[in-house]
Amino acid sequence: MYLSPTSAGRSDEDSTELRKKRTARACDACYKRKIKCDAAAPQCCITINSVDSNVPRRPLKSTRLAERIERIEKLLTDNLLKENGREFGVVSLMTGIPFLLPEGRQWVQSRTGQTISFDKLSPSRPPWEKQRAISSNELLMSLRTQNIFHLPDRRIVELRFDAYCNSLMQRVFPVLDRVLFWDTIKVAYQNLDQNAHCTRAGVRACVFAFLAFSIAIDPCLNTDGTDLPSIDGEECALKAQHLLPQILQENPSVEGIQALTMLALCELVSGNLQAANYHGSLAARMIFMIGANAPPSQPTGVLEPHKDFDARVQRQLRNVFWVCYTMEKDVCFRTGQPQLFTEENCDLTMPPGYVEKLYSSMEYHHHSREFPESPLFPVDLRLSIIKSRAYSVLYSLKALKKTDAELLKEIREMDDDLERWRISVPPEWRPTLSFSHETPDPNGGMMDGVSSSLALSVEASRSTLLYLEAAAHVLVDGIFWTLIFYPMSAVLAIFCNILQNPSDPQATKDLGLLKTATTMMDRIFLKQPYSVTEIVHIKRVADFVTELYRLAACAIEKAWKERSG
């Protein structure tokens, strides 16, 4: 033992006497460090050296914990995320397209050894988004030479509304109430011969917007072979849009909200995502102002046709709220724009009896003679709530500041939410995690070999293309812009997975799936004639997929040559 300077000069007798007087215990410094103490008084050598700063102090526990977390995050970033699929840094998180970022283009070129064709693969916007045709501006200019407030023949509106009420579309898109809108028609046309300016702009815009919306869903209305009176849907939409400045000067109304919602739906099914976002945002603000984001103050169950007017209005506003809610989630994921309807500012209580009746109502189809009384909405509302949460935790501005470890944790939790929803669906309607031409197992859980969310996403993309190919014969006409997002996002996910893992045996099968994607989409989307502008865009989409196939084939060939030496 090394003696301290103070104890070195003591005699043996003094030391013996000192040990007799007290029990030897470690000093505080040595006890804390769990080391042997010389028990010298008044200070041991360790204490003296600590005071003199000759012995380095041990780091604080919080510092060690921070370093440990940093090491874990680095391991997750270096191993898990790269092994699970493509690297986040080269793919646009908002669109999934690697060509929209310079780093993404460099990554594709390094994996394929090919120069990217910028005219085919570097669009200014995603391939599922449409630019408004120049003809729309020409039509708007022509409207200035006529009475823009002039409503079409009332009989046209009544026939089309009657067809809407007696179709499945009224349950899928409950944007109008069969009692309230008849009152709207009456108010819109009662002053038609006197002065159009006496009628509120929201009322007239609601009529124009409905006509435009009815044209957009026309294939689903005319199911019994009866010809409905024709009308120019684009002209009606532009007339409704021309009334928007006046609507914004009025107090929020049911008619104004319905008009904006139907205009947003028209833009969405036409592929004009930015315009759909604008109209949907205006509708959302009016919904907040009128209080439809909160639960209704009166019961809104079964209502008699000409009674309970206030309760009927509140129920209709909640229906429109849910239509806007589901639509916003799709638009946010397709454009990357932030959402307005969040859990913090909306009551997300399901409509009465919705969950219990939803999948029993799925037995109805467009050719049924009877339809469910309760609304179905475009998508399961519970799934839309999960999508909203996914956007908040993965794509919001706050989410972009999260570490990779935090993102991975959020993804795992979202996987659990999705699985709980999936299990809640009745077996006959329950979605499976993979699709094949054989009868799927509805009780199947996580697939064998799928151990990550990104790998699961790629498998879901394969299933999307296989399902569309199998269901092409039952899809209704004119759904190109409604459906294009799903096969295109699936193609991009498969393409990125091939480039990330070109030596994987599955890559060759995925390459064959990309090859069939172009012909499959042509067969689905060209079932009815389109305008010249739309045909040009469809060709651009086909060229996009063809170029993806070429680059994926080059990546596989490059990897094979490098492996062969």
mmCIF file with all atom_site columns, N, CA and C in Angstrom, residues 130-138 533:
data_model
loop_
_atom_site.group_PDB
_atom_site.id
_atom_site.type_symbol
_atom_site.label_atom_id
_atom_site.label_alt_id
_atom_site.label_comp_id
_atom_site.label_asym_id
_atom_site.label_entity_id
_atom_site.label_seq_id
_atom_site.pdbx_PDB_ins_code
_atom_site.Cartn_x
_atom_site.Cartn_y
_atom_site.Cartn_z
_atom_site.occupancy
_atom_site.B_iso_or_equiv
_atom_site.pdbx_formal_charge
_atom_site.auth_seq_id
_atom_site.auth_comp_id
_atom_site.auth_asym_id
_atom_site.auth_atom_id
_atom_site.pdbx_PDB_model_num
ATOM 1  N N  . LYS A 1 130 ? -51.677 15.379 -62.348 1.00 0.00 ? 130 LYS A N  1
ATOM 2  C CA . LYS A 1 130 ? -51.985 15.899 -63.678 1.00 0.00 ? 130 LYS A CA 1
ATOM 3  C C  . LYS A 1 130 ? -51.883 17.420 -63.691 1.00 0.00 ? 130 LYS A C  1
ATOM 4  N N  . GLN A 1 131 ? -51.384 17.945 -64.801 1.00 0.00 ? 131 GLN A N  1
ATOM 5  C CA . GLN A 1 131 ? -51.387 19.382 -65.011 1.00 0.00 ? 131 GLN A CA 1
ATOM 6  C C  . GLN A 1 131 ? -52.691 19.769 -65.685 1.00 0.00 ? 131 GLN A C  1
ATOM 7  N N  . ARG A 1 132 ? -53.266 20.872 -65.241 1.00 0.00 ? 132 ARG A N  1
ATOM 8  C CA . ARG A 1 132 ? -54.536 21.293 -65.815 1.00 0.00 ? 132 ARG A CA 1
ATOM 9  C C  . ARG A 1 132 ? -54.349 21.649 -67.285 1.00 0.00 ? 132 ARG A C  1
ATOM 10 N N  . ALA A 1 133 ? -55.300 21.224 -68.097 1.00 0.00 ? 133 ALA A N  1
ATOM 11 C CA . ALA A 1 133 ? -55.220 21.448 -69.535 1.00 0.00 ? 133 ALA A CA 1
ATOM 12 C C  . ALA A 1 133 ? -55.414 22.924 -69.861 1.00 0.00 ? 133 ALA A C  1
ATOM 13 N N  . ILE A 1 134 ? -54.782 23.350 -70.943 1.00 0.00 ? 134 ILE A N  1
ATOM 14 C CA . ILE A 1 134 ? -54.929 24.738 -71.392 1.00 0.00 ? 134 ILE A CA 1
ATOM 15 C C  . ILE A 1 134 ? -56.369 25.032 -71.777 1.00 0.00 ? 134 ILE A C  1
ATOM 16 N N  . SER A 1 135 ? -57.110 23.999 -72.203 1.00 0.00 ? 135 SER A N  1
ATOM 17 C CA . SER A 1 135 ? -58.495 24.191 -72.619 1.00 0.00 ? 135 SER A CA 1
ATOM 18 C C  . SER A 1 135 ? -59.356 24.733 -71.482 1.00 0.00 ? 135 SER A C  1
ATOM 19 N N  . SER A 1 136 ? -58.970 24.450 -70.222 1.00 0.00 ? 136 SER A N  1
ATOM 20 C CA . SER A 1 136 ? -59.730 24.958 -69.083 1.00 0.00 ? 136 SER A CA 1
ATOM 21 C C  . SER A 1 136 ? -59.676 26.477 -69.036 1.00 0.00 ? 136 SER A C  1
ATOM 22 N N  . ASN A 1 137 ? -58.508 27.052 -69.302 1.00 0.00 ? 137 ASN A N  1
ATOM 23 C CA . ASN A 1 137 ? -58.385 28.509 -69.328 1.00 0.00 ? 137 ASN A CA 1
ATOM 24 C C  . ASN A 1 137 ? -59.188 29.103 -70.477 1.00 0.00 ? 137 ASN A C  1
ATOM 25 N N  . GLU A 1 138 ? -59.186 28.406 -71.622 1.00 0.00 ? 138 GLU A N  1
ATOM 26 C CA . GLU A 1 138 ? -59.962 28.885 -72.761 1.00 0.00 ? 138 GLU A CA 1
ATOM 27 C C  . GLU A 1 138 ? -61.452 28.867 -72.447 1.00 0.00 ? 138 GLU A C  1
ATOM 28 N N  . THR A 1 533 ? -55.076 15.442 -74.131 1.00 0.00 ? 533 THR A N  1
ATOM 29 C CA . THR A 1 533 ? -54.168 15.733 -73.019 1.00 0.00 ? 533 THR A CA 1
ATOM 30 C C  . THR A 1 533 ? -53.992 14.523 -72.115 1.00 0.00 ? 533 THR A C  1
#
